[in-house]
mmCIF file of C-alpha atoms in Angstrom:
data_model
loop_
_atom_site.group_PDB
_atom_site.id
_atom_site.type_symbol
_atom_site.label_atom_id
_atom_site.label_comp_id
_atom_site.label_asym_id
_atom_site.label_seq_id
_atom_site.Cartn_x
_atom_site.Cartn_y
_atom_site.Cartn_z
ATOM 1 C CA MET A 1 -204.700 -52.831 -74.090
ATOM 2 C CA SER A 2 -207.401 -51.994 -71.223
ATOM 3 C CA ALA A 3 -206.404 -50.559 -68.031
ATOM 4 C CA PRO A 4 -206.145 -52.886 -64.882
ATOM 5 C CA ARG A 5 -209.677 -52.699 -63.055
ATOM 6 C CA PRO A 6 -210.710 -53.842 -59.465
ATOM 7 C CA ALA A 7 -211.893 -57.334 -59.416
ATOM 8 C CA ARG A 8 -215.350 -58.516 -60.671
ATOM 9 C CA ALA A 9 -216.121 -59.458 -56.974
ATOM 10 C CA THR A 10 -215.079 -56.245 -55.438
ATOM 11 C CA ALA A 11 -217.196 -54.230 -58.134
ATOM 12 C CA TRP A 12 -220.203 -56.248 -57.112
ATOM 13 C CA LEU A 13 -219.619 -55.877 -53.578
ATOM 14 C CA VAL A 14 -219.329 -52.174 -53.986
ATOM 15 C CA GLY A 15 -222.597 -52.089 -56.347
ATOM 16 C CA ALA A 16 -224.495 -53.949 -53.490
ATOM 17 C CA LEU A 17 -223.106 -51.118 -50.816
ATOM 18 C CA VAL A 18 -223.965 -48.416 -52.781
ATOM 19 C CA ALA A 19 -227.382 -49.860 -53.714
ATOM 20 C CA LEU A 20 -228.146 -50.069 -50.231
ATOM 21 C CA ALA A 21 -226.834 -46.653 -49.206
ATOM 22 C CA LEU A 22 -229.649 -45.581 -51.972
ATOM 23 C CA PHE A 23 -232.299 -47.300 -50.375
ATOM 24 C CA GLY A 24 -232.043 -45.623 -47.228
ATOM 25 C CA ASN A 25 -231.630 -42.173 -48.965
ATOM 26 C CA TYR A 26 -234.734 -42.551 -51.489
ATOM 27 C CA TYR A 27 -237.072 -43.567 -48.508
ATOM 28 C CA VAL A 28 -236.024 -40.509 -46.530
ATOM 29 C CA TYR A 29 -236.867 -38.367 -49.676
ATOM 30 C CA ASP A 30 -240.338 -40.049 -50.260
ATOM 31 C CA ALA A 31 -241.002 -40.000 -46.857
ATOM 32 C CA ILE A 32 -243.105 -36.560 -46.880
ATOM 33 C CA GLY A 33 -245.823 -37.805 -49.456
ATOM 34 C CA PRO A 34 -247.396 -40.451 -46.944
ATOM 35 C CA VAL A 35 -247.529 -38.071 -44.044
ATOM 36 C CA ALA A 36 -248.575 -34.778 -45.976
ATOM 37 C CA ASP A 37 -252.293 -35.505 -44.909
ATOM 38 C CA LEU A 38 -251.484 -35.800 -41.401
ATOM 39 C CA LEU A 39 -248.986 -32.696 -41.519
ATOM 40 C CA GLN A 40 -252.234 -30.797 -42.755
ATOM 41 C CA ARG A 41 -254.906 -32.098 -40.364
ATOM 42 C CA GLN A 42 -252.548 -32.350 -37.309
ATOM 43 C CA ARG A 43 -250.369 -29.418 -37.912
ATOM 44 C CA GLY A 44 -252.340 -27.236 -40.174
ATOM 45 C CA PHE A 45 -249.811 -27.297 -42.906
ATOM 46 C CA SER A 46 -251.056 -25.600 -46.230
ATOM 47 C CA ASP A 47 -250.384 -27.354 -49.697
ATOM 48 C CA SER A 48 -247.822 -24.578 -50.202
ATOM 49 C CA GLN A 49 -246.031 -25.787 -47.138
ATOM 50 C CA VAL A 50 -245.945 -29.293 -47.867
ATOM 51 C CA GLY A 51 -245.060 -28.766 -51.644
ATOM 52 C CA LEU A 52 -242.081 -26.346 -50.121
ATOM 53 C CA LEU A 53 -241.155 -29.373 -47.769
ATOM 54 C CA ASN A 54 -239.658 -31.201 -51.107
ATOM 55 C CA ALA A 55 -238.991 -28.045 -52.983
ATOM 56 C CA ILE A 56 -236.548 -26.676 -50.220
ATOM 57 C CA TYR A 57 -234.842 -29.820 -50.603
ATOM 58 C CA SER A 58 -233.864 -29.079 -54.029
ATOM 59 C CA LEU A 59 -233.460 -25.258 -53.492
ATOM 60 C CA PRO A 60 -229.799 -25.285 -52.585
ATOM 61 C CA ASN A 61 -228.421 -27.417 -55.282
ATOM 62 C CA VAL A 62 -229.596 -24.907 -57.742
ATOM 63 C CA VAL A 63 -226.395 -23.621 -56.866
ATOM 64 C CA LEU A 64 -224.340 -26.330 -54.716
ATOM 65 C CA ILE A 65 -224.845 -29.398 -56.954
ATOM 66 C CA LEU A 66 -222.363 -28.192 -59.693
ATOM 67 C CA VAL A 67 -219.778 -27.583 -56.701
ATOM 68 C CA GLY A 68 -220.804 -31.024 -55.705
ATOM 69 C CA GLY A 69 -219.952 -32.576 -58.937
ATOM 70 C CA VAL A 70 -216.743 -30.828 -58.937
ATOM 71 C CA LEU A 71 -215.847 -32.223 -55.203
ATOM 72 C CA VAL A 72 -216.759 -35.646 -56.760
ATOM 73 C CA ASP A 73 -214.204 -35.352 -59.409
ATOM 74 C CA ARG A 74 -211.857 -33.971 -56.956
ATOM 75 C CA PHE A 75 -211.991 -36.100 -53.995
ATOM 76 C CA GLY A 76 -213.275 -39.185 -55.395
ATOM 77 C CA ALA A 77 -216.593 -40.948 -54.931
ATOM 78 C CA ALA A 78 -216.148 -42.827 -51.856
ATOM 79 C CA ARG A 79 -215.530 -40.040 -49.504
ATOM 80 C CA MET A 80 -218.134 -37.827 -51.307
ATOM 81 C CA THR A 81 -220.605 -40.670 -50.500
ATOM 82 C CA LEU A 82 -219.700 -41.232 -46.816
ATOM 83 C CA TRP A 83 -219.646 -37.306 -46.012
ATOM 84 C CA THR A 84 -222.904 -36.678 -47.990
ATOM 85 C CA ALA A 85 -224.522 -39.569 -46.366
ATOM 86 C CA ALA A 86 -223.440 -38.216 -42.669
ATOM 87 C CA VAL A 87 -225.259 -34.731 -43.948
ATOM 88 C CA CYS A 88 -228.193 -36.639 -45.159
ATOM 89 C CA LEU A 89 -228.650 -38.220 -41.728
ATOM 90 C CA ALA A 90 -228.371 -34.930 -39.823
ATOM 91 C CA GLY A 91 -231.186 -33.449 -41.978
ATOM 92 C CA ALA A 92 -233.418 -36.641 -41.692
ATOM 93 C CA ALA A 93 -233.259 -36.281 -37.729
ATOM 94 C CA LEU A 94 -233.812 -32.655 -37.602
ATOM 95 C CA THR A 95 -237.019 -33.005 -40.027
ATOM 96 C CA ALA A 96 -238.539 -35.642 -37.743
ATOM 97 C CA LEU A 97 -237.618 -33.956 -34.322
ATOM 98 C CA SER A 98 -238.419 -30.383 -35.056
ATOM 99 C CA PRO A 99 -241.406 -29.099 -33.172
ATOM 100 C CA GLY A 100 -242.238 -26.149 -35.998
ATOM 101 C CA PHE A 101 -242.720 -26.010 -39.961
ATOM 102 C CA ALA A 102 -239.352 -24.045 -39.619
ATOM 103 C CA GLY A 103 -237.393 -26.671 -38.313
ATOM 104 C CA MET A 104 -238.624 -29.214 -40.444
ATOM 105 C CA ALA A 105 -237.805 -27.122 -43.603
ATOM 106 C CA ALA A 106 -234.490 -26.671 -42.417
ATOM 107 C CA GLY A 107 -234.088 -30.323 -41.804
ATOM 108 C CA ARG A 108 -235.232 -30.940 -45.361
ATOM 109 C CA LEU A 109 -232.790 -28.032 -46.750
ATOM 110 C CA LEU A 110 -230.071 -29.965 -44.950
ATOM 111 C CA PHE A 111 -230.961 -33.311 -46.183
ATOM 112 C CA GLY A 112 -231.079 -31.791 -49.822
ATOM 113 C CA ILE A 113 -227.931 -30.334 -49.316
ATOM 114 C CA GLY A 114 -226.308 -33.538 -48.771
ATOM 115 C CA ALA A 115 -228.447 -35.776 -50.757
ATOM 116 C CA GLU A 116 -227.810 -34.499 -54.293
ATOM 117 C CA THR A 117 -224.273 -34.702 -54.278
ATOM 118 C CA PHE A 118 -224.961 -38.026 -52.643
ATOM 119 C CA GLY A 119 -226.508 -39.095 -55.852
ATOM 120 C CA ILE A 120 -223.841 -38.125 -57.867
ATOM 121 C CA ALA A 121 -221.110 -39.608 -55.904
ATOM 122 C CA THR A 122 -223.186 -43.102 -56.273
ATOM 123 C CA LEU A 123 -223.475 -42.923 -59.732
ATOM 124 C CA ALA A 124 -219.545 -42.037 -59.851
ATOM 125 C CA ALA A 125 -218.954 -45.004 -57.826
ATOM 126 C CA ILE A 126 -220.873 -47.418 -60.520
ATOM 127 C CA ALA A 127 -218.987 -45.867 -63.420
ATOM 128 C CA ASP A 128 -215.595 -46.320 -61.237
ATOM 129 C CA TYR A 129 -216.425 -49.766 -61.148
ATOM 130 C CA PHE A 130 -218.439 -50.942 -64.071
ATOM 131 C CA GLY A 131 -217.204 -48.627 -66.885
ATOM 132 C CA GLY A 132 -217.106 -50.647 -70.201
ATOM 133 C CA ARG A 133 -218.759 -53.469 -68.669
ATOM 134 C CA SER A 134 -222.236 -53.719 -67.793
ATOM 135 C CA LEU A 135 -222.413 -50.167 -66.790
ATOM 136 C CA ALA A 136 -226.236 -49.537 -67.550
ATOM 137 C CA PHE A 137 -227.366 -52.893 -66.024
ATOM 138 C CA ALA A 138 -225.022 -52.040 -62.712
ATOM 139 C CA MET A 139 -226.386 -48.459 -62.534
ATOM 140 C CA GLY A 140 -230.104 -50.006 -63.594
ATOM 141 C CA LEU A 141 -229.884 -52.530 -60.686
ATOM 142 C CA ALA A 142 -228.617 -50.061 -58.193
ATOM 143 C CA LEU A 143 -231.134 -47.527 -58.840
ATOM 144 C CA ALA A 144 -233.780 -50.562 -58.503
ATOM 145 C CA VAL A 145 -233.027 -51.190 -55.056
ATOM 146 C CA GLY A 146 -232.827 -47.493 -54.381
ATOM 147 C CA ARG A 147 -236.416 -47.383 -55.319
ATOM 148 C CA LEU A 148 -237.276 -50.126 -53.060
ATOM 149 C CA GLY A 149 -236.705 -47.388 -50.399
ATOM 150 C CA SER A 150 -239.417 -45.200 -52.202
ATOM 151 C CA PHE A 151 -241.792 -48.540 -52.608
ATOM 152 C CA GLY A 152 -241.279 -48.833 -48.621
ATOM 153 C CA ALA A 153 -242.054 -45.282 -48.103
ATOM 154 C CA ASP A 154 -245.127 -45.539 -50.279
ATOM 155 C CA MET A 155 -246.380 -48.728 -48.238
ATOM 156 C CA SER A 156 -245.277 -47.242 -44.846
ATOM 157 C CA PRO A 157 -249.006 -46.648 -44.092
ATOM 158 C CA THR A 158 -249.693 -50.422 -44.288
ATOM 159 C CA TRP A 159 -246.331 -51.724 -42.930
ATOM 160 C CA PHE A 160 -246.249 -49.160 -40.205
ATOM 161 C CA ALA A 161 -249.907 -48.728 -39.486
ATOM 162 C CA ALA A 162 -249.141 -48.168 -35.697
ATOM 163 C CA ALA A 163 -246.866 -45.763 -36.161
ATOM 164 C CA TYR A 164 -248.966 -43.785 -38.394
ATOM 165 C CA ALA A 165 -251.912 -44.046 -36.055
ATOM 166 C CA GLN A 166 -249.555 -42.084 -33.526
ATOM 167 C CA GLY A 167 -249.302 -39.179 -35.877
ATOM 168 C CA TRP A 168 -246.801 -37.540 -38.007
ATOM 169 C CA GLN A 169 -243.643 -37.717 -36.007
ATOM 170 C CA PRO A 170 -243.154 -41.726 -35.627
ATOM 171 C CA PRO A 171 -243.161 -42.376 -39.647
ATOM 172 C CA LEU A 172 -240.520 -39.770 -39.894
ATOM 173 C CA LEU A 173 -238.346 -41.382 -37.133
ATOM 174 C CA ILE A 174 -238.747 -44.447 -38.879
ATOM 175 C CA ALA A 175 -237.155 -42.544 -42.135
ATOM 176 C CA THR A 176 -234.410 -41.423 -40.059
ATOM 177 C CA ALA A 177 -233.498 -44.957 -39.110
ATOM 178 C CA LEU A 178 -233.190 -45.699 -42.449
ATOM 179 C CA ALA A 179 -231.000 -42.761 -43.024
ATOM 180 C CA ALA A 180 -228.309 -44.324 -40.408
ATOM 181 C CA LEU A 181 -228.584 -47.638 -42.472
ATOM 182 C CA SER A 182 -227.424 -45.598 -45.717
ATOM 183 C CA PHE A 183 -224.688 -43.760 -43.777
ATOM 184 C CA ALA A 184 -223.743 -47.362 -42.458
ATOM 185 C CA ALA A 185 -223.614 -48.705 -46.096
ATOM 186 C CA ALA A 186 -221.726 -45.550 -47.180
ATOM 187 C CA LEU A 187 -218.844 -46.209 -44.235
ATOM 188 C CA ALA A 188 -218.755 -49.834 -45.698
ATOM 189 C CA TYR A 189 -218.315 -48.710 -49.231
ATOM 190 C CA TRP A 190 -215.632 -46.194 -48.412
ATOM 191 C CA TRP A 191 -213.787 -49.156 -46.365
ATOM 192 C CA VAL A 192 -213.711 -51.510 -49.218
ATOM 193 C CA ASP A 193 -212.839 -48.714 -51.774
ATOM 194 C CA ARG A 194 -209.339 -48.021 -50.012
ATOM 195 C CA ALA A 195 -207.461 -50.933 -51.053
ATOM 196 C CA PRO A 196 -208.437 -50.830 -54.891
ATOM 197 C CA ARG A 197 -207.795 -47.036 -55.235
ATOM 198 C CA ARG A 198 -204.545 -47.255 -53.160
ATOM 199 C CA ALA A 199 -203.388 -49.979 -55.954
ATOM 200 C CA GLY A 200 -204.222 -47.612 -58.772
ATOM 201 C CA LEU A 201 -207.041 -49.698 -60.073
ATOM 202 C CA LEU A 202 -209.170 -46.427 -59.543
ATOM 203 C CA PRO A 203 -208.754 -42.816 -60.439
ATOM 204 C CA THR A 204 -207.943 -40.935 -57.203
ATOM 205 C CA GLY A 205 -209.478 -37.763 -57.900
ATOM 206 C CA ARG A 206 -206.529 -35.734 -57.413
ATOM 207 C CA GLY A 207 -205.676 -35.960 -60.879
ATOM 208 C CA ALA A 208 -208.975 -34.197 -62.119
ATOM 209 C CA GLU A 209 -208.767 -31.189 -64.364
ATOM 210 C CA ALA A 210 -209.240 -27.757 -62.584
ATOM 211 C CA PHE A 211 -212.969 -26.725 -63.550
ATOM 212 C CA ALA A 212 -213.511 -23.710 -65.748
ATOM 213 C CA TRP A 213 -216.957 -22.406 -66.900
ATOM 214 C CA ARG A 214 -215.838 -22.404 -70.384
ATOM 215 C CA ASP A 215 -215.448 -25.772 -70.602
ATOM 216 C CA LEU A 216 -219.203 -26.132 -70.377
ATOM 217 C CA LEU A 217 -219.336 -24.623 -73.852
ATOM 218 C CA HIS A 218 -217.657 -27.817 -75.371
ATOM 219 C CA PHE A 219 -220.441 -30.098 -74.296
ATOM 220 C CA GLY A 220 -222.254 -31.374 -77.496
ATOM 221 C CA ARG A 221 -225.844 -30.408 -78.555
ATOM 222 C CA ALA A 222 -226.782 -34.087 -77.616
ATOM 223 C CA TYR A 223 -225.940 -33.301 -74.043
ATOM 224 C CA TRP A 224 -227.934 -30.014 -73.773
ATOM 225 C CA TYR A 225 -230.963 -32.102 -75.093
ATOM 226 C CA LEU A 226 -230.356 -34.615 -72.719
ATOM 227 C CA LEU A 227 -230.126 -31.971 -69.778
ATOM 228 C CA ALA A 228 -233.415 -30.154 -70.707
ATOM 229 C CA LEU A 229 -235.294 -33.803 -70.558
ATOM 230 C CA CYS A 230 -233.809 -34.090 -67.148
ATOM 231 C CA VAL A 231 -235.277 -30.928 -66.023
ATOM 232 C CA LEU A 232 -238.421 -31.391 -67.146
ATOM 233 C CA TRP A 233 -239.240 -35.184 -66.799
ATOM 234 C CA TYR A 234 -238.006 -35.061 -62.989
ATOM 235 C CA SER A 235 -239.693 -32.069 -62.437
ATOM 236 C CA VAL A 236 -242.736 -33.858 -62.826
ATOM 237 C CA MET A 237 -242.001 -37.020 -62.081
ATOM 238 C CA LEU A 238 -240.782 -36.145 -58.476
ATOM 239 C CA ALA A 239 -243.198 -33.072 -57.862
ATOM 240 C CA PHE A 240 -246.101 -35.233 -58.764
ATOM 241 C CA ARG A 241 -245.261 -38.583 -57.555
ATOM 242 C CA SER A 242 -243.200 -37.868 -54.242
ATOM 243 C CA THR A 243 -245.363 -34.950 -53.078
ATOM 244 C CA PHE A 244 -248.946 -34.700 -54.398
ATOM 245 C CA ALA A 245 -249.993 -38.140 -55.987
ATOM 246 C CA ILE A 246 -251.055 -39.811 -52.508
ATOM 247 C CA LYS A 247 -253.227 -36.494 -51.796
ATOM 248 C CA TYR A 248 -254.607 -36.793 -55.138
ATOM 249 C CA PHE A 249 -255.715 -40.437 -55.230
ATOM 250 C CA GLN A 250 -257.119 -39.632 -51.938
ATOM 251 C CA HIS A 251 -259.325 -36.168 -52.736
ATOM 252 C CA VAL A 252 -259.987 -37.134 -56.658
ATOM 253 C CA HIS A 253 -260.130 -41.075 -57.005
ATOM 254 C CA GLY A 254 -261.461 -41.381 -53.428
ATOM 255 C CA LEU A 255 -258.639 -43.853 -51.793
ATOM 256 C CA ASP A 256 -258.002 -43.936 -48.288
ATOM 257 C CA LEU A 257 -254.356 -43.247 -47.116
ATOM 258 C CA ALA A 258 -252.998 -46.938 -46.885
ATOM 259 C CA ALA A 259 -254.566 -47.635 -50.654
ATOM 260 C CA ALA A 260 -253.495 -44.180 -52.029
ATOM 261 C CA GLY A 261 -249.858 -45.390 -50.971
ATOM 262 C CA GLN A 262 -250.136 -48.818 -52.166
ATOM 263 C CA MET A 263 -251.160 -47.624 -55.542
ATOM 264 C CA ASN A 264 -248.538 -44.841 -55.718
ATOM 265 C CA SER A 265 -245.766 -47.756 -54.909
ATOM 266 C CA HIS A 266 -246.799 -49.568 -57.863
ATOM 267 C CA VAL A 267 -244.444 -47.174 -59.423
ATOM 268 C CA PHE A 268 -241.452 -48.141 -58.018
ATOM 269 C CA LEU A 269 -242.413 -51.846 -57.713
ATOM 270 C CA ALA A 270 -242.406 -51.989 -61.487
ATOM 271 C CA ALA A 271 -239.240 -49.912 -61.608
ATOM 272 C CA VAL A 272 -237.398 -52.164 -59.184
ATOM 273 C CA PHE A 273 -237.654 -55.009 -62.038
ATOM 274 C CA ALA A 274 -237.957 -53.098 -65.249
ATOM 275 C CA THR A 275 -234.690 -50.750 -64.510
ATOM 276 C CA PRO A 276 -232.037 -53.418 -64.479
ATOM 277 C CA ALA A 277 -233.545 -55.356 -67.424
ATOM 278 C CA PHE A 278 -233.880 -52.221 -69.380
ATOM 279 C CA GLY A 279 -230.265 -51.073 -68.470
ATOM 280 C CA TRP A 280 -229.095 -54.744 -69.611
ATOM 281 C CA LEU A 281 -231.100 -54.401 -72.915
ATOM 282 C CA CYS A 282 -229.550 -51.066 -73.422
ATOM 283 C CA ASP A 283 -226.238 -52.195 -72.968
ATOM 284 C CA ARG A 284 -226.820 -55.150 -75.395
ATOM 285 C CA ALA A 285 -228.519 -53.121 -77.998
ATOM 286 C CA GLY A 286 -225.920 -50.158 -77.857
ATOM 287 C CA ARG A 287 -229.144 -47.884 -78.635
ATOM 288 C CA TYR A 288 -229.991 -45.371 -75.954
ATOM 289 C CA ALA A 289 -231.870 -42.283 -77.510
ATOM 290 C CA PRO A 290 -234.773 -44.500 -78.816
ATOM 291 C CA PHE A 291 -235.350 -46.304 -75.399
ATOM 292 C CA LEU A 292 -235.263 -42.866 -73.633
ATOM 293 C CA ALA A 293 -237.813 -41.398 -76.004
ATOM 294 C CA LEU A 294 -240.124 -44.102 -75.342
ATOM 295 C CA GLY A 295 -239.535 -43.584 -71.704
ATOM 296 C CA ALA A 296 -240.257 -40.086 -72.061
ATOM 297 C CA LEU A 297 -243.639 -40.376 -73.948
ATOM 298 C CA ALA A 298 -244.868 -42.823 -71.221
ATOM 299 C CA LEU A 299 -245.444 -39.848 -68.611
ATOM 300 C CA PRO A 300 -247.714 -37.720 -70.319
ATOM 301 C CA ALA A 301 -249.514 -40.694 -71.653
ATOM 302 C CA ALA A 302 -249.832 -41.911 -67.962
ATOM 303 C CA LEU A 303 -250.975 -38.148 -66.853
ATOM 304 C CA ALA A 304 -253.752 -37.954 -69.736
ATOM 305 C CA VAL A 305 -255.320 -41.412 -68.477
ATOM 306 C CA MET A 306 -255.346 -40.440 -65.143
ATOM 307 C CA ALA A 307 -257.024 -37.276 -65.684
ATOM 308 C CA LEU A 308 -259.154 -37.608 -68.520
ATOM 309 C CA THR A 309 -260.502 -41.208 -68.553
ATOM 310 C CA PRO A 310 -262.169 -43.784 -66.056
ATOM 311 C CA TRP A 311 -259.804 -46.625 -66.893
ATOM 312 C CA PRO A 312 -258.378 -47.979 -63.349
ATOM 313 C CA LEU A 313 -255.740 -46.305 -61.788
ATOM 314 C CA TRP A 314 -253.257 -48.968 -61.782
ATOM 315 C CA VAL A 315 -253.019 -48.368 -66.070
ATOM 316 C CA SER A 316 -251.450 -44.651 -65.055
ATOM 317 C CA THR A 317 -249.305 -45.893 -62.218
ATOM 318 C CA LEU A 318 -248.074 -49.015 -64.598
ATOM 319 C CA LEU A 319 -247.248 -46.501 -67.059
ATOM 320 C CA ILE A 320 -245.583 -44.063 -64.917
ATOM 321 C CA GLY A 321 -243.366 -47.065 -63.453
ATOM 322 C CA VAL A 322 -242.229 -47.719 -67.230
ATOM 323 C CA SER A 323 -241.560 -44.349 -67.643
ATOM 324 C CA PHE A 324 -239.509 -44.104 -64.255
ATOM 325 C CA SER A 325 -237.572 -47.613 -65.337
ATOM 326 C CA LEU A 326 -236.768 -46.627 -68.644
ATOM 327 C CA VAL A 327 -235.656 -42.661 -68.416
ATOM 328 C CA PRO A 328 -233.187 -43.066 -65.497
ATOM 329 C CA ALA A 329 -231.648 -46.319 -66.871
ATOM 330 C CA VAL A 330 -230.795 -44.751 -70.143
ATOM 331 C CA MET A 331 -230.177 -41.131 -68.924
ATOM 332 C CA TRP A 332 -226.816 -41.846 -66.901
ATOM 333 C CA PRO A 333 -225.355 -44.131 -68.695
ATOM 334 C CA LEU A 334 -225.966 -42.086 -71.773
ATOM 335 C CA ALA A 335 -224.597 -39.187 -69.871
ATOM 336 C CA SER A 336 -221.345 -40.810 -69.166
ATOM 337 C CA ARG A 337 -220.891 -41.248 -72.936
ATOM 338 C CA LEU A 338 -221.576 -37.514 -74.063
ATOM 339 C CA VAL A 339 -218.810 -36.508 -71.741
ATOM 340 C CA ALA A 340 -215.066 -37.050 -71.247
ATOM 341 C CA PRO A 341 -214.526 -39.062 -67.976
ATOM 342 C CA GLY A 342 -212.684 -36.310 -65.932
ATOM 343 C CA ARG A 343 -215.937 -34.239 -66.481
ATOM 344 C CA PHE A 344 -218.463 -37.078 -65.630
ATOM 345 C CA GLY A 345 -219.066 -35.323 -62.163
ATOM 346 C CA THR A 346 -219.221 -31.897 -63.523
ATOM 347 C CA ALA A 347 -221.487 -32.922 -66.409
ATOM 348 C CA ILE A 348 -223.866 -34.646 -64.013
ATOM 349 C CA GLY A 349 -223.629 -31.692 -61.422
ATOM 350 C CA LEU A 350 -224.762 -29.323 -64.226
ATOM 351 C CA MET A 351 -227.744 -31.458 -65.053
ATOM 352 C CA TRP A 352 -228.715 -31.522 -61.484
ATOM 353 C CA VAL A 353 -228.482 -27.958 -60.908
ATOM 354 C CA ALA A 354 -231.047 -27.305 -63.489
ATOM 355 C CA GLN A 355 -233.015 -30.278 -62.348
ATOM 356 C CA ASN A 356 -232.962 -29.060 -58.941
ATOM 357 C CA ALA A 357 -234.287 -25.512 -60.036
ATOM 358 C CA GLY A 358 -237.010 -27.237 -61.905
ATOM 359 C CA ILE A 359 -238.163 -29.674 -58.851
ATOM 360 C CA SER A 360 -238.477 -26.625 -56.879
ATOM 361 C CA GLY A 361 -240.270 -24.438 -59.306
ATOM 362 C CA ALA A 362 -242.593 -27.308 -59.943
ATOM 363 C CA ASN A 363 -243.481 -28.397 -56.306
ATOM 364 C CA LEU A 364 -244.119 -24.804 -55.746
ATOM 365 C CA ALA A 365 -246.195 -24.178 -58.799
ATOM 366 C CA ALA A 366 -248.162 -27.027 -58.238
ATOM 367 C CA GLY A 367 -248.877 -26.377 -54.142
ATOM 368 C CA TRP A 368 -249.810 -22.668 -55.573
ATOM 369 C CA LEU A 369 -252.321 -23.897 -58.171
ATOM 370 C CA ASN A 370 -253.755 -26.220 -55.781
ATOM 371 C CA ASP A 371 -254.045 -23.635 -53.137
ATOM 372 C CA ARG A 372 -255.508 -21.074 -55.615
ATOM 373 C CA ALA A 373 -258.298 -23.272 -57.025
ATOM 374 C CA GLY A 374 -259.125 -24.657 -53.513
ATOM 375 C CA ALA A 375 -258.100 -28.248 -54.226
ATOM 376 C CA SER A 376 -259.634 -30.486 -51.664
ATOM 377 C CA ALA A 377 -261.591 -33.831 -50.965
ATOM 378 C CA ALA A 378 -264.574 -31.352 -50.945
ATOM 379 C CA ASN A 379 -263.502 -29.855 -54.364
ATOM 380 C CA PRO A 380 -261.362 -32.432 -56.656
ATOM 381 C CA ALA A 381 -261.873 -30.139 -59.726
ATOM 382 C CA GLY A 382 -259.256 -28.014 -58.000
ATOM 383 C CA TYR A 383 -256.396 -30.341 -59.032
ATOM 384 C CA ASP A 384 -257.116 -29.705 -62.809
ATOM 385 C CA ALA A 385 -254.762 -26.787 -63.049
ATOM 386 C CA MET A 386 -251.996 -28.782 -61.581
ATOM 387 C CA MET A 387 -252.536 -31.738 -63.909
ATOM 388 C CA VAL A 388 -252.398 -29.543 -67.057
ATOM 389 C CA PHE A 389 -249.085 -28.047 -65.576
ATOM 390 C CA PHE A 390 -247.442 -31.341 -65.192
ATOM 391 C CA GLY A 391 -249.035 -32.435 -68.418
ATOM 392 C CA ALA A 392 -247.662 -29.450 -70.617
ATOM 393 C CA ALA A 393 -243.993 -29.979 -69.046
ATOM 394 C CA SER A 394 -243.828 -33.532 -69.722
ATOM 395 C CA LEU A 395 -244.938 -33.030 -73.315
ATOM 396 C CA LEU A 396 -241.926 -30.498 -73.503
ATOM 397 C CA GLY A 397 -239.908 -33.251 -72.295
ATOM 398 C CA CYS A 398 -241.004 -35.674 -74.835
ATOM 399 C CA ALA A 399 -239.742 -33.080 -77.634
ATOM 400 C CA CYS A 400 -236.263 -32.687 -76.123
ATOM 401 C CA ALA A 401 -235.845 -36.511 -76.191
ATOM 402 C CA LEU A 402 -237.059 -36.601 -79.766
ATOM 403 C CA ALA A 403 -234.590 -33.913 -80.625
ATOM 404 C CA LEU A 404 -231.955 -35.952 -78.860
ATOM 405 C CA TRP A 405 -232.930 -39.009 -80.933
ATOM 406 C CA ALA A 406 -232.555 -37.056 -84.047
ATOM 407 C CA THR A 407 -229.399 -35.426 -82.878
ATOM 408 C CA ALA A 408 -227.708 -38.799 -81.508
ATOM 409 C CA GLY A 409 -228.709 -40.532 -85.209
ATOM 410 C CA ARG A 410 -227.032 -37.866 -86.868
ATOM 411 C CA ARG A 411 -223.952 -37.387 -85.056
ATOM 412 C CA ARG A 412 -222.939 -40.745 -83.491
ATOM 413 C CA HIS A 413 -219.331 -39.259 -83.194
ATOM 414 C CA GLU A 414 -220.792 -37.423 -80.068
ATOM 415 C CA LEU A 415 -221.005 -40.395 -78.302
ATOM 416 C CA ARG A 416 -217.922 -41.387 -76.656
ATOM 417 C CA SER A 417 -216.913 -45.308 -76.810
ATOM 418 C CA PRO A 418 -217.151 -47.015 -73.266
ATOM 419 C CA ALA A 419 -213.828 -47.117 -71.562
#
């Protein structure tokens, strides 16, 4: 007999609040890309400094995110979502209000300390309420709404043209307001969550097993392939799309800021609709690894089309959108099936430790390559080394996805049945 679970209406209310919290958080993360050119022109930042503003977001999580996963297991998703949303709001405000690069970098650092554990907590929240019933669809839907925040950040030069006309700071103040919206949604989720958790319908977190490093050795081979794919895929996707894509479109393809932001936003516009659809399909088909491999393959294909062909840019951004829809829609539900429920936060935390190291390294490497080659509107060929770097990393990610598919196909006992 299955254990009692929260009412369906409560589950969907929590899902909506979590999605709204993700919306604000995603907007803040992607707020740097649209102001990158303004930061260079108005504040004299180099590409390395712009890259560092997103790289420093990830740097603390190379260590702290595993601790964050353990804390989610220990204290529960609702409290950790609320606490980390408050940290993210403080970081967004510091970034927008700081007069110099050091203050902005400190704000992004603080935002990163909160945001990655916030991401684990929101995934755990969906797993709490939807485990065993439409999990991939619910996660996909929450991520889709979150990506509307990224879409909004990319479209902000068009939607908030008056703010951008005033300089680099007003757009970042808008991002701070959306961080406040994220905190309000997290607070509402924490309030709604209290009743079902006290009624014993959800784990309290107090029963979580003590963490031991040796437990990581018991994760199966499929989990480690998934971790490697996570690192490589996110390193390319976030370093390119969230930091350098808009500048690349401006300098290499001759778009103005508004048009470049709109082109970059197509990735998330596609993901808003496709992520929950792919999640629903995976729930029905019960086949995760083939979809994951397909999503991983779409990324290097998109980069190749963008850099090597005269095809319209929307072809590449559509392919990136397919990849950005498929991979997260499959990756996180699959992770929940590869590890025991009491280790989900820890397993995701370990993945994000490695992921954040990769994202930081990719941002710094891409910025260094661009500066070294003198990449600019006057020298668009200077971006070639960056694109080769991103292409090679995405191909390695494809190899990991294929290895995972082969392993999961041979060793289905590694896949835990849904709760």
